[in-house]
Short mmCIF file of C-alpha atoms and ligand atoms in Angstrom, two decimals:
data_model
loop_
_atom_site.label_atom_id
_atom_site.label_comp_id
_atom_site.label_asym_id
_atom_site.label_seq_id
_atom_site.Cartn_x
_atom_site.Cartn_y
_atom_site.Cartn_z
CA UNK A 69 -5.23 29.52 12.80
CA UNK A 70 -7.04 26.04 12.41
CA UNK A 71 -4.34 23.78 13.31
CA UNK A 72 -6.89 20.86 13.63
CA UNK A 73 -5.30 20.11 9.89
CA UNK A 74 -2.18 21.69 8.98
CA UNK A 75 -1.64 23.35 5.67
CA UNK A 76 0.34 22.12 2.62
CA UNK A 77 3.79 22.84 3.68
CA UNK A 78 5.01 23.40 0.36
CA UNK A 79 4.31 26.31 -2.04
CA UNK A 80 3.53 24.83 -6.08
CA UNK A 81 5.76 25.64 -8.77
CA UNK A 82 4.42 23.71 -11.35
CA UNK A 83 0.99 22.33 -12.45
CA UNK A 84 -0.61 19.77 -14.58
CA UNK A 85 -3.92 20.52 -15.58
CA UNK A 86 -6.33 18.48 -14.86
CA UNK A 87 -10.40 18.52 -16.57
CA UNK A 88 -14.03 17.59 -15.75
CA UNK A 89 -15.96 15.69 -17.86
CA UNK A 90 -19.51 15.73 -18.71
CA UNK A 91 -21.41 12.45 -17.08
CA UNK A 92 -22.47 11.31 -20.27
CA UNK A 93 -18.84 11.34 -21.41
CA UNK A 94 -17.99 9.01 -18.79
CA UNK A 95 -20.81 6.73 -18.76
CA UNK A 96 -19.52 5.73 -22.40
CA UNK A 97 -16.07 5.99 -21.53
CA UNK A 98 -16.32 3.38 -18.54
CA UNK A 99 -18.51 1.01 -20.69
CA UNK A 100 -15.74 0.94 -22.78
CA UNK A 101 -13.37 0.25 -19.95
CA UNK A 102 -14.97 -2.93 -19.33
CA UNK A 103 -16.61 -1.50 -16.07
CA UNK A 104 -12.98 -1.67 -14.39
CA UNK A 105 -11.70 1.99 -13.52
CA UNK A 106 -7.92 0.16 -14.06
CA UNK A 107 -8.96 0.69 -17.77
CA UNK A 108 -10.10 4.14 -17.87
CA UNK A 109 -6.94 6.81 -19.17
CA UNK A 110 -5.95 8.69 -16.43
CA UNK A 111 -6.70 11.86 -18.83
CA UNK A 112 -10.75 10.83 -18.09
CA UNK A 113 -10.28 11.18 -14.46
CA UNK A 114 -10.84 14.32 -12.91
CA UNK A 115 -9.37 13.53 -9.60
CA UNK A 116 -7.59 10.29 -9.44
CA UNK A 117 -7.45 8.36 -6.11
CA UNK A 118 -6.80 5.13 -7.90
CA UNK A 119 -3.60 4.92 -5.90
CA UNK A 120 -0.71 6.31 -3.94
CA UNK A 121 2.02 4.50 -5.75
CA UNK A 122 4.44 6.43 -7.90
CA UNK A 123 1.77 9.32 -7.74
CA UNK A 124 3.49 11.72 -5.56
CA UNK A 125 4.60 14.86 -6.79
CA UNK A 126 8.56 15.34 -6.44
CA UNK A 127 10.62 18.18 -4.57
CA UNK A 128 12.80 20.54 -5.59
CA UNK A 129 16.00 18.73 -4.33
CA UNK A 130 14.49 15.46 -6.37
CA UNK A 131 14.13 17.39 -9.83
CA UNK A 132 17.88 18.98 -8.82
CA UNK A 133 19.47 16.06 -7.97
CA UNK A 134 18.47 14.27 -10.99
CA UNK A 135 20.48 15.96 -13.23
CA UNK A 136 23.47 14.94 -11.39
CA UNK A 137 22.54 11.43 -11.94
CA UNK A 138 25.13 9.33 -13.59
CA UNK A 139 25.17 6.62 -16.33
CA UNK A 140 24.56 3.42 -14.19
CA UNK A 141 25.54 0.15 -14.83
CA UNK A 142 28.15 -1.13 -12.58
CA UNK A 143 29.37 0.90 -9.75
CA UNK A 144 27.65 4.18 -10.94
CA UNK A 145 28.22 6.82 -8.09
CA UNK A 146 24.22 7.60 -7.95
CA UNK A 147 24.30 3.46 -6.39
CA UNK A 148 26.60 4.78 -3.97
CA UNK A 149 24.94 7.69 -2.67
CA UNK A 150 21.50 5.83 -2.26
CA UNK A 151 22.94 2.86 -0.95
CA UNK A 152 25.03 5.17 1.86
CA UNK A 153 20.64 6.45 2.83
CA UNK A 154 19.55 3.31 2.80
CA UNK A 155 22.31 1.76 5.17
CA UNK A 156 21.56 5.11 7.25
CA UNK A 157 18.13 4.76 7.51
CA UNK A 158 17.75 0.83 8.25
CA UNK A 159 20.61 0.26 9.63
CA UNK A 160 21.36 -3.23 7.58
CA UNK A 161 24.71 -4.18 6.18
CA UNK A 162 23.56 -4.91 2.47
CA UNK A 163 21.29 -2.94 -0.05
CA UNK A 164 20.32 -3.42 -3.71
CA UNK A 165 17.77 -0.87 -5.41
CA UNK A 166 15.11 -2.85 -8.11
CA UNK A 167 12.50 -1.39 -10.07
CA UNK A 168 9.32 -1.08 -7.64
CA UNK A 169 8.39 -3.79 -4.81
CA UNK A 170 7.12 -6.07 -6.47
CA UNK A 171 10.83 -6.67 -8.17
CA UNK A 172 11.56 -6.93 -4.62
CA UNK A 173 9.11 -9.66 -3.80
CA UNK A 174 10.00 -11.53 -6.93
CA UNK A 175 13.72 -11.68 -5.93
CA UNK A 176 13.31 -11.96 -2.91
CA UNK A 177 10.75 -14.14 -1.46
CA UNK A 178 11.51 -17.53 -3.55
CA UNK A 179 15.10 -17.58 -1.48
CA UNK A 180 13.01 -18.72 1.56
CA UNK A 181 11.12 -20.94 -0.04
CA UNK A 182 13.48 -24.35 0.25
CA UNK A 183 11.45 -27.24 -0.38
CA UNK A 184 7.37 -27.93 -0.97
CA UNK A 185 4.56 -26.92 1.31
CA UNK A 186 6.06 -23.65 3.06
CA UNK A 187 3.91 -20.87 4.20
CA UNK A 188 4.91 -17.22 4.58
CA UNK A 189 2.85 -15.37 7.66
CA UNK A 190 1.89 -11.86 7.30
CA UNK A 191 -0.29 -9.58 9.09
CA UNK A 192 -2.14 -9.11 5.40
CA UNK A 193 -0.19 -9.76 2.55
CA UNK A 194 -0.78 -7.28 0.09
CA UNK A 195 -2.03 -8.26 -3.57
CA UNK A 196 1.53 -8.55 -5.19
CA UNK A 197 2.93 -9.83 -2.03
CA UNK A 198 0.73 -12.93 -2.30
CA UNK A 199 1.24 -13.30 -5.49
CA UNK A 200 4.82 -13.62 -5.63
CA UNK A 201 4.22 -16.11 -2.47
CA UNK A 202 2.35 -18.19 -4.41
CA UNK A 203 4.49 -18.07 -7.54
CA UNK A 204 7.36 -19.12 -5.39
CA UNK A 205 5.69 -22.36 -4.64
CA UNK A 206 4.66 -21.51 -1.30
CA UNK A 207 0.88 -20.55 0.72
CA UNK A 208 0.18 -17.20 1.73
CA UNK A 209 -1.44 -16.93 5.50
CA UNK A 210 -2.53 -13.58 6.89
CA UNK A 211 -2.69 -13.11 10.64
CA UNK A 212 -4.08 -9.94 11.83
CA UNK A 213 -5.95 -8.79 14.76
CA UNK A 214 -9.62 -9.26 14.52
CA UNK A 215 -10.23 -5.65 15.92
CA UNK A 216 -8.98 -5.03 12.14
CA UNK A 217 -12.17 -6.06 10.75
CA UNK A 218 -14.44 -3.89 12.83
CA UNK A 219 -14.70 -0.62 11.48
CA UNK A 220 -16.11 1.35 13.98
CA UNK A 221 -14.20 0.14 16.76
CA UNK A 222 -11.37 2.79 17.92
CA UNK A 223 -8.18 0.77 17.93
CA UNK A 224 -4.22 2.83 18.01
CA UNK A 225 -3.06 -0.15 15.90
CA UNK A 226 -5.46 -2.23 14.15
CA UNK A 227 -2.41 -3.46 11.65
CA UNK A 228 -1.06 -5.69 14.63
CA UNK A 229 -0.27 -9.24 14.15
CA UNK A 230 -2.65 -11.48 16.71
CA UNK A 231 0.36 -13.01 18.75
CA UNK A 232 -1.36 -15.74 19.68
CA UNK A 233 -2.83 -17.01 16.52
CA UNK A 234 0.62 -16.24 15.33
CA UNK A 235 2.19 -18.53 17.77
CA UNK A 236 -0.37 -21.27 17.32
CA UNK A 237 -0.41 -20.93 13.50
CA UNK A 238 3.90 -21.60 13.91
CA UNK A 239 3.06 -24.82 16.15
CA UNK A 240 0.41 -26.07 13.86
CA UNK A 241 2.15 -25.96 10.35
CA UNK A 242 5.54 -26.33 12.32
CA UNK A 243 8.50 -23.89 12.34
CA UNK A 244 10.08 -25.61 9.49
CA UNK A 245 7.56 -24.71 7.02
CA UNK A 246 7.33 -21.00 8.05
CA UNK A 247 9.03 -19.46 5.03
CA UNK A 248 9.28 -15.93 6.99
CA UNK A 249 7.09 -13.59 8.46
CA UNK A 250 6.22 -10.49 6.93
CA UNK A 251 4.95 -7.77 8.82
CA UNK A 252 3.56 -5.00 6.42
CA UNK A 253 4.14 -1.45 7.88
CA UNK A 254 1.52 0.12 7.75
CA UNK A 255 -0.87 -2.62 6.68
CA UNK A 256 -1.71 -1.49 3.67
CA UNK A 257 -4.66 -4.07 2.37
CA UNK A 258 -6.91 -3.24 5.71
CA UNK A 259 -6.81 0.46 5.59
CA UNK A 260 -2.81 1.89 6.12
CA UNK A 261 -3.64 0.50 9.40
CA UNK A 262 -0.61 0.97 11.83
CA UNK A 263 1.25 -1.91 13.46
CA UNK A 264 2.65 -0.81 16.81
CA UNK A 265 6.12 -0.75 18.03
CA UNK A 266 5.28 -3.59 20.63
CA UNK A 267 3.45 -5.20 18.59
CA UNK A 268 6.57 -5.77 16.03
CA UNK A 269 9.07 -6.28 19.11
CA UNK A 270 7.00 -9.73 19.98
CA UNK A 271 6.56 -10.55 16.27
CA UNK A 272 10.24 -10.59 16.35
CA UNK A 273 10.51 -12.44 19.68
CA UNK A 274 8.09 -15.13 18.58
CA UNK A 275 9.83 -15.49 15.30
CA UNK A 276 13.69 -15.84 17.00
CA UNK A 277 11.87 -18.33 19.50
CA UNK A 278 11.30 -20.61 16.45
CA UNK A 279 14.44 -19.24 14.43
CA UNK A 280 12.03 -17.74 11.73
CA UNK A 281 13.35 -14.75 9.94
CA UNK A 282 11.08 -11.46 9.48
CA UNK A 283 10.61 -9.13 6.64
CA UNK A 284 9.41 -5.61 6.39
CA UNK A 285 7.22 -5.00 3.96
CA UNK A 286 7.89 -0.96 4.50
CA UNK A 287 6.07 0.39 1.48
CA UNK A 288 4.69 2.81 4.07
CA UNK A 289 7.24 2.15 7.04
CA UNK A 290 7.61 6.03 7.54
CA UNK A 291 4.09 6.68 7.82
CA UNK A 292 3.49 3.61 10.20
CA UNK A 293 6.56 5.56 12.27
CA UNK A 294 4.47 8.63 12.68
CA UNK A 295 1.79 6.75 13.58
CA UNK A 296 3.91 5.22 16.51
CA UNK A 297 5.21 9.09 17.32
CA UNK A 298 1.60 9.97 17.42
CA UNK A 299 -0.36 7.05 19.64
CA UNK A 300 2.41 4.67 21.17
CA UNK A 301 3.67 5.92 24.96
CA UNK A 302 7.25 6.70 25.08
CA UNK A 303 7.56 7.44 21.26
CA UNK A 304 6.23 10.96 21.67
CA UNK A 305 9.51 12.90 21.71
CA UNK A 306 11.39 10.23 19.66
CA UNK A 307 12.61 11.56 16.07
CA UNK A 308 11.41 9.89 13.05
CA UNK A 309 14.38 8.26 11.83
CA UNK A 310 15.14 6.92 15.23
CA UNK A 311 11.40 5.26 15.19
CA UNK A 312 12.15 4.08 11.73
CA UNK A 313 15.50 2.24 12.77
CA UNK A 314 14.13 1.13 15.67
CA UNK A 315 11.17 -0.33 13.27
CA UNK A 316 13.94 -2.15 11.21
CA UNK A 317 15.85 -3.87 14.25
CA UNK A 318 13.09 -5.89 14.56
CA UNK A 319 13.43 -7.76 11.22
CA UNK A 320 16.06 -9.46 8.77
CA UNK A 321 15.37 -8.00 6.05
CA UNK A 322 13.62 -4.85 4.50
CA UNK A 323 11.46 -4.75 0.94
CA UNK A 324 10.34 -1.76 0.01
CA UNK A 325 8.31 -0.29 -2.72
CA UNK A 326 9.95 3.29 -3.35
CA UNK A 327 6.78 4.26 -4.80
CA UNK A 328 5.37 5.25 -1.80
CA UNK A 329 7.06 6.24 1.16
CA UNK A 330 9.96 7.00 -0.95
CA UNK A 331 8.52 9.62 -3.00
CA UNK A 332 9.78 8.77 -6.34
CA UNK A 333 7.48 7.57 -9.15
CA UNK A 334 9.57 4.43 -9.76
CA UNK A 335 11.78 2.38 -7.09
CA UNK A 336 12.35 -0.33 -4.89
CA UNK A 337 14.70 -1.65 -2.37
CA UNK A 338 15.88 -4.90 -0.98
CA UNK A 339 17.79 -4.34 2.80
CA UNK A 340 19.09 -7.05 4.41
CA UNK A 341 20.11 -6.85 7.88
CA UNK A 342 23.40 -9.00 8.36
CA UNK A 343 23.29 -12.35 6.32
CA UNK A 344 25.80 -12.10 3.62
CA UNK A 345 24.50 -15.47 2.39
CA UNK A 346 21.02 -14.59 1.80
CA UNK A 347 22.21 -11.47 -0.05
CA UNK A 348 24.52 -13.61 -1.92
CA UNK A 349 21.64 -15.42 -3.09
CA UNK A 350 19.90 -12.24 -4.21
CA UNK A 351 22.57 -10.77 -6.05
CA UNK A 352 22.13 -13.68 -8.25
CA UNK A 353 18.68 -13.64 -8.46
CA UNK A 354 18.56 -10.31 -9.16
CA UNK A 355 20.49 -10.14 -12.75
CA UNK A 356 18.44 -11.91 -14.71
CA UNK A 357 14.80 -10.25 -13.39
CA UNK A 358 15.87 -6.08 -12.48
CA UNK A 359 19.56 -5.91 -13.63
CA UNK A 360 22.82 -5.73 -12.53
CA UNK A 361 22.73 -5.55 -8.12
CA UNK A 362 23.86 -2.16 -8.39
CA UNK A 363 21.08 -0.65 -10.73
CA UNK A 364 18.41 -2.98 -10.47
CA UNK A 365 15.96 -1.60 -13.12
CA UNK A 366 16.64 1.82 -12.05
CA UNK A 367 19.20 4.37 -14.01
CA UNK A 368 21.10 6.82 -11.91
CA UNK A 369 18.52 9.40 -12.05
CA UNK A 370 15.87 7.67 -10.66
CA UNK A 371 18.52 6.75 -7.52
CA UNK A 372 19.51 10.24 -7.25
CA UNK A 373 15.52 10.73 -6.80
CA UNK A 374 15.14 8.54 -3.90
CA UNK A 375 18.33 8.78 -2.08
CA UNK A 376 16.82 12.66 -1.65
CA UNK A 377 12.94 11.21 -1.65
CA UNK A 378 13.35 8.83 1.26
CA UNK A 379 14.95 11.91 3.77
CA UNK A 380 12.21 14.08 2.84
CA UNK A 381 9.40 11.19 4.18
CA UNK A 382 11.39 11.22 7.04
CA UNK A 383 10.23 15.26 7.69
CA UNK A 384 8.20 15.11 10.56
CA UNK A 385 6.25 18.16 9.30
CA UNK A 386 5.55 16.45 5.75
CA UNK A 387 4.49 13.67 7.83
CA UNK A 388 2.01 15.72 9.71
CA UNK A 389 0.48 17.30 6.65
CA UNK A 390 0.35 14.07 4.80
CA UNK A 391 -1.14 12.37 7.71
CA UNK A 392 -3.77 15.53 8.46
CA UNK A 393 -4.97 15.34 4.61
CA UNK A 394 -5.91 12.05 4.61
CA UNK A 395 -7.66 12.41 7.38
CA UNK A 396 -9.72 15.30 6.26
CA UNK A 397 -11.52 13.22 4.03
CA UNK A 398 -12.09 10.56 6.06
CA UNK A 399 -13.81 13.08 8.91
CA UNK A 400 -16.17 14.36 6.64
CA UNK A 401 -17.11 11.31 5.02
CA UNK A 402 -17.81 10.08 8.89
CA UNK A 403 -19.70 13.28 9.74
CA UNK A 404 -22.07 12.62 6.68
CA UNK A 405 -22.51 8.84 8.03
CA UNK A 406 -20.42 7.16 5.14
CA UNK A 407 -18.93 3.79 6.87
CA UNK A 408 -15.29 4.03 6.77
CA UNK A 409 -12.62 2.17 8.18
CA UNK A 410 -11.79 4.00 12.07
CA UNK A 411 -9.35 5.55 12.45
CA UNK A 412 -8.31 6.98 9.36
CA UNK A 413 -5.43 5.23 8.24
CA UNK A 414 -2.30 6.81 6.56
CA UNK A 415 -2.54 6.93 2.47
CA UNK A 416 -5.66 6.38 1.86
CA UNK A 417 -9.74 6.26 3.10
CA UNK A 418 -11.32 3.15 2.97
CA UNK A 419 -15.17 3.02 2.49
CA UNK A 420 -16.84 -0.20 3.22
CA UNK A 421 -19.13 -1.32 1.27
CA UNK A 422 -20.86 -4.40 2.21
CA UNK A 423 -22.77 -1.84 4.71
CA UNK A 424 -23.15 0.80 2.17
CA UNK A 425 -24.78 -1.29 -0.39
CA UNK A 426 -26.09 -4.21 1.41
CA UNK A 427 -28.71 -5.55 -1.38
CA UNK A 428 -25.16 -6.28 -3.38
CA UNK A 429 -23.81 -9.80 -2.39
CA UNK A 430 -19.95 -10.14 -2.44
CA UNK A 431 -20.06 -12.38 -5.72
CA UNK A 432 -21.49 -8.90 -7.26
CA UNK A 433 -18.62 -6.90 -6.07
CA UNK A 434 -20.60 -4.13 -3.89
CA UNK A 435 -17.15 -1.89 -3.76
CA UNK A 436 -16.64 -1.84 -7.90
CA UNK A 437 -20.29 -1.21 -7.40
CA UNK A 438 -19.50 1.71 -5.59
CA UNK A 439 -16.09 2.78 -7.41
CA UNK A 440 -17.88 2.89 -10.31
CA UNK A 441 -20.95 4.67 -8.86
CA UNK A 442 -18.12 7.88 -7.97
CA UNK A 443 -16.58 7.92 -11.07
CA UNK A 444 -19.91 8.66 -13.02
CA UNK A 445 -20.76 11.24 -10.49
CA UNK A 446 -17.35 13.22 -10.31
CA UNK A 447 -14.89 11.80 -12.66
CA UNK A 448 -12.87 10.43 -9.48
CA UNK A 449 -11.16 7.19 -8.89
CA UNK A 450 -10.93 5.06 -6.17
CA UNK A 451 -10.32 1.35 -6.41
CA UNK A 452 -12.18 -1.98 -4.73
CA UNK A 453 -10.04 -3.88 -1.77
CA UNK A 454 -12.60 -6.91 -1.67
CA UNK A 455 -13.73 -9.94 -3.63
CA UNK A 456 -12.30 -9.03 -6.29
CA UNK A 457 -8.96 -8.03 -5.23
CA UNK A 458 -8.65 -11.07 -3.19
CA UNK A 459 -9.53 -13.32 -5.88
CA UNK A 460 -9.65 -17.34 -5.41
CA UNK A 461 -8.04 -19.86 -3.58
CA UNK A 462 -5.70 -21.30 -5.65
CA UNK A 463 -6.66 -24.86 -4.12
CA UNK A 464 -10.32 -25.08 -4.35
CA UNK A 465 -10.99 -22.03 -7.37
CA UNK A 466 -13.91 -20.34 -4.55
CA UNK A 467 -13.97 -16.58 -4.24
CA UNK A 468 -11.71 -16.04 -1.02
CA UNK A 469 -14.51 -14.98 1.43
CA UNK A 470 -13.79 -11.71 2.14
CA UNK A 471 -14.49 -9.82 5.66
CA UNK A 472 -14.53 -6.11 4.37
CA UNK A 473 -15.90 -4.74 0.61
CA UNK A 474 -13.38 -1.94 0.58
CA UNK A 475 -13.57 1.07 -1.26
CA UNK A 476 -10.01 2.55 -1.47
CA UNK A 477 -9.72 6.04 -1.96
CA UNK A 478 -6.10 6.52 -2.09
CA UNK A 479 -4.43 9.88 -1.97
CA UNK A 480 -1.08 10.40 -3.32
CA UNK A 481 1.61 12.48 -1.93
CA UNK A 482 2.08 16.11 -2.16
CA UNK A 483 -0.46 16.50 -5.56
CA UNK A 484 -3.76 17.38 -4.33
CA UNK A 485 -5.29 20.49 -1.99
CA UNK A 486 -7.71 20.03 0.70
CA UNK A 487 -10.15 21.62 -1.85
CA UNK A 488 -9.93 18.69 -3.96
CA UNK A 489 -10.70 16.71 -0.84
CA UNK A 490 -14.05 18.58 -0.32
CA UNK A 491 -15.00 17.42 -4.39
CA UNK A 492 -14.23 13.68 -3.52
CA UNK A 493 -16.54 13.89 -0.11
CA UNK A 494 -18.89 15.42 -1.91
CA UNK A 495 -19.40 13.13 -4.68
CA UNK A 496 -19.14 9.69 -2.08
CA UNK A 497 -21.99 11.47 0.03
CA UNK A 498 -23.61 11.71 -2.66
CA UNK A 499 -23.54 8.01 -3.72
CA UNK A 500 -23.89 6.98 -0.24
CA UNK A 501 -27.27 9.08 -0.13
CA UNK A 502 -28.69 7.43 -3.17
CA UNK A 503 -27.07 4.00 -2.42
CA UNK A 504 -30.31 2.03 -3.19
CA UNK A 505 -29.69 2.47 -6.43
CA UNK A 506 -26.26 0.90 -6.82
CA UNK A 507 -26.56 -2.06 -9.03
CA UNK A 508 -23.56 -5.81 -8.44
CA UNK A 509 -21.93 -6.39 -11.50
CA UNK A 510 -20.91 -9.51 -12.84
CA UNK A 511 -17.66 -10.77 -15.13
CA UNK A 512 -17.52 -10.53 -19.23
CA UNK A 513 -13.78 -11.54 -18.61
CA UNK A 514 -12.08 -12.89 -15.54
CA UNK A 515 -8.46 -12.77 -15.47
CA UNK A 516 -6.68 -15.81 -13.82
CA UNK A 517 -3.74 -14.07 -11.80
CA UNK A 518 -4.02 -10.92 -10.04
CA UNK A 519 -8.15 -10.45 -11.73
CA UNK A 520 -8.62 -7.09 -10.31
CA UNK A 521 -6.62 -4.96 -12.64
CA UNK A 522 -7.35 -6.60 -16.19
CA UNK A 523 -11.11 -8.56 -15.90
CA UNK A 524 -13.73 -6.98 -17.32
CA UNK A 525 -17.73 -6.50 -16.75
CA UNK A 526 -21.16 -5.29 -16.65
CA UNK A 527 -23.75 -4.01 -14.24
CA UNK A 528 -26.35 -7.00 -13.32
CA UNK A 529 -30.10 -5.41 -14.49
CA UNK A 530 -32.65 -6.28 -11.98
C1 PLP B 123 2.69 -1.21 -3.40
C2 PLP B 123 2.98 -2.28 -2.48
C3 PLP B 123 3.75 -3.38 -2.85
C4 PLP B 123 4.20 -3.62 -4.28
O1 PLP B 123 4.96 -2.57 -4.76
P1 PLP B 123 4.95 -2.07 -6.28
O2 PLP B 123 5.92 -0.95 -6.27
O3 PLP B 123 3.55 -1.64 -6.59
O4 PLP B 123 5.38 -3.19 -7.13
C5 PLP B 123 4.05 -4.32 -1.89
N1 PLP B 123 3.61 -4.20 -0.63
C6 PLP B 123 2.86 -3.16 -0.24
C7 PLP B 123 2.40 -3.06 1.18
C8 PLP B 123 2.52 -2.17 -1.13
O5 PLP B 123 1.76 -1.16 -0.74
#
């Protein structure tokens, strides 16, 4: 038996079907999208890597348990029961559910922010994460290890913080103005990278030094556990929950989009470890954005869903699979010479760009170049992590200058086969074989917030 990647651990009892399109159908139908795949209906796209969030396919136990959800307002016994897994699985005192993380980040994050000119520290924020940073009034600064940035090189944990630029970036702007530190598990923005257990334990360390609190980001905090189970010495015979809470010890407070690691298709949490203040605060904050604290956008079926959801991530065979799949794809990409980001991380393969199609300059976006390049040859879609993603600096209105033109081909959880895996490396070796002929595109509409999901624009003709 090939155990090199293990097979689905699940048998399917129900299917959506899903159909090809002709390539002249989708040439017109991603002019008409405005070149940006966000605008193309999922019912045009054959195999749909756009992302892992709220894509996952639920269990048995999920579909079951829903129909014992109750009515929920205030006090509905579907809060109960979730809030009982989440207090299991962190470990914190307090718990209120919202509608996905970036409800989380909205409630959240401005409670930190106390006066003008704070900064929140992250290893990479993700999109919505700075966003919401910057909407609170405060600067976004990202603070990973440079090892992140080189593709090739073989690194356990290339989602680490670099300790000592954190250290000197908390001396420079002074401890006062750090907001909090977020450390984003795994790191989502430069390729599900994992951050190790160490490498979280001195994050925490520096951050008491200077009496800085940390948040989670743990979108993907069970996946970042395996990770640790899998390359970090002494976590080899350690259970998955047990990494997980020992992940959580080292920060105040938890966000979480349920989309992912909680496979549900709707969800968030805010955890907070032990300051009753702080969750005061967000109990107010939260009414008048998600809801009442104990639904928080969420009815009792979709609570039911995740109490059960967020156990199952915890499977370390699910895990394994999930971990195996991804992976898959990103091998035979590498075979064929495609550049990806090494090693594979856990959601999703990232394809960079800037080397596959270096006659595009960044202002041309050379990984929309390429998204757009695999949807015309297979109907699948992927989604750029570069430029455009980044967007500007809110100070000066430049492009953000971006390291890595990321190609994000993002698999969700539990929905496709490793077949399907073999038509989306097909269709990117093909591209990358006939790269020369990828053409930078350039805006007909540039959004001002967040750009990258509703801009729109048109290949440059050379
Ligand atoms: C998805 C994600 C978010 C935002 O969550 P939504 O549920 O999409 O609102 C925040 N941080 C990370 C790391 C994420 O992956």
């Amino acid at each position: 038996m090939n155990k090199k990647y293990i097979a689905e651990p699940y048998r399917i009892k129900m299917v959506e079907p899903i159909r090809e399109t002709t390539r002249k159908e989708r040439e017109m139908l991603l002019k008409n999208a405005g070149y940006n795949p966000f605008s193309l209906r999922s019912e045009d796209v054959y195999i749909d890597l756009l992302t892992d969030s709220g894509t996952g396919a639920m269990s048995q136990e999920q579909w079951g348990a829903m129909m014992v959800g109750d009515e929920a307002y205030a006090g509905s016994r579907s809060f109960f029961k979730l809030e009982s897994v989440v207090k299991n699985i962190t470990g914190y005192q307090y718990f209120m559910p919202v509608h996905q993380g970036r409800g989380a980040e909205q409630v959240f994050l401005p409670q930190l922010v106390t006066k003008k000119g704070m900064f929140y520290i992250s290893n990479i924020h993700f999109d919505t994460t700075r966003a919401h940073v910057e909407l609170a009034g405060a600067r976004a600064i990202d603070c990973v290890i440079e090892e992140c940035f080189n593709i090739d090189l073989d690194h356990p944990f290339k989602g680490n913080f670099d300790l000592v630029h954190l250290e000197k970036l908390i001396l420079e702007k002074g401890k006062e103005n750090i907001a909090g530190i977020i450390m984003t598990i795994t790191n989502n923005s430069a390729g599900g990278q994992p951050v190790s257990m160490a490498n979280l334990k001195a994050v925490k360390e520096i951050a008491n030094k200077f009496n800085i609190p940390t948040i989670i980001d743990g979108a993907r905090y069970a996946e970042n556990a395996f990770f640790i189970k899998e390359r970090e010495k002494g976590y080899e015979n350690k259970a998955i929950i047990d990494i997980v809470r020992e992940e959580c010890s080292y920060a105040d407070v938890f966000l979480m989009s349920a989309k992912k690691d909680g496979l549900v298709n709707m969800g968030g949490i805010i955890a907070i470890k032990d300051n009753e203040q702080l969750y005061n605060q967000c109990r107010v904050a939260v009414i008048p954005y998600e809801g009442f604290p104990t639904y928080g956008g969420l009815n009792g079926r979709d609570m039911e869903a995740l109490a059960v959801g967020l156990m199952e991530a915890l499977d370390e065979t699910y895990l394994r699979h999930r971990i195996d799949q991804v992976r898959y794809l990103g091998d035979k990409l590498k075979a064929a010479g495609v550049p990806i980001q090494y090693p594979i991380g856990g959601h999703a393969v990232f394809v960079e760009c800037k080397r596959m199609a270096p006659h595009i300059p960044s202002e041309q976006f050379p990984a929309l170049s390429v998204t757009n390049a695999i949807y015309l040859e297979a109907g699948i879609r992927a989604v750029e992590i570069g430029t455009l993603l980044l967007g500007r600096d809110p100070d000066t209105h430049e492009n953000i200058p971006c390291v890595l033109e990321l190609m994000r081909l993002a698999i969700p959880r539990r929905v496709y086969t490793y077949r399907h895996m073999d038509v989306v490396a097909d269709a990117v070796i093909h591209v990358y074989q006939h790269r020369n002929e990828l053409k930078g595109y350039e805006f007909t509409y540039e959004s001002p917030i967040l750009r990258h999901f509703t801009s729109t624009f048109q290949p440059i003709e050379n």
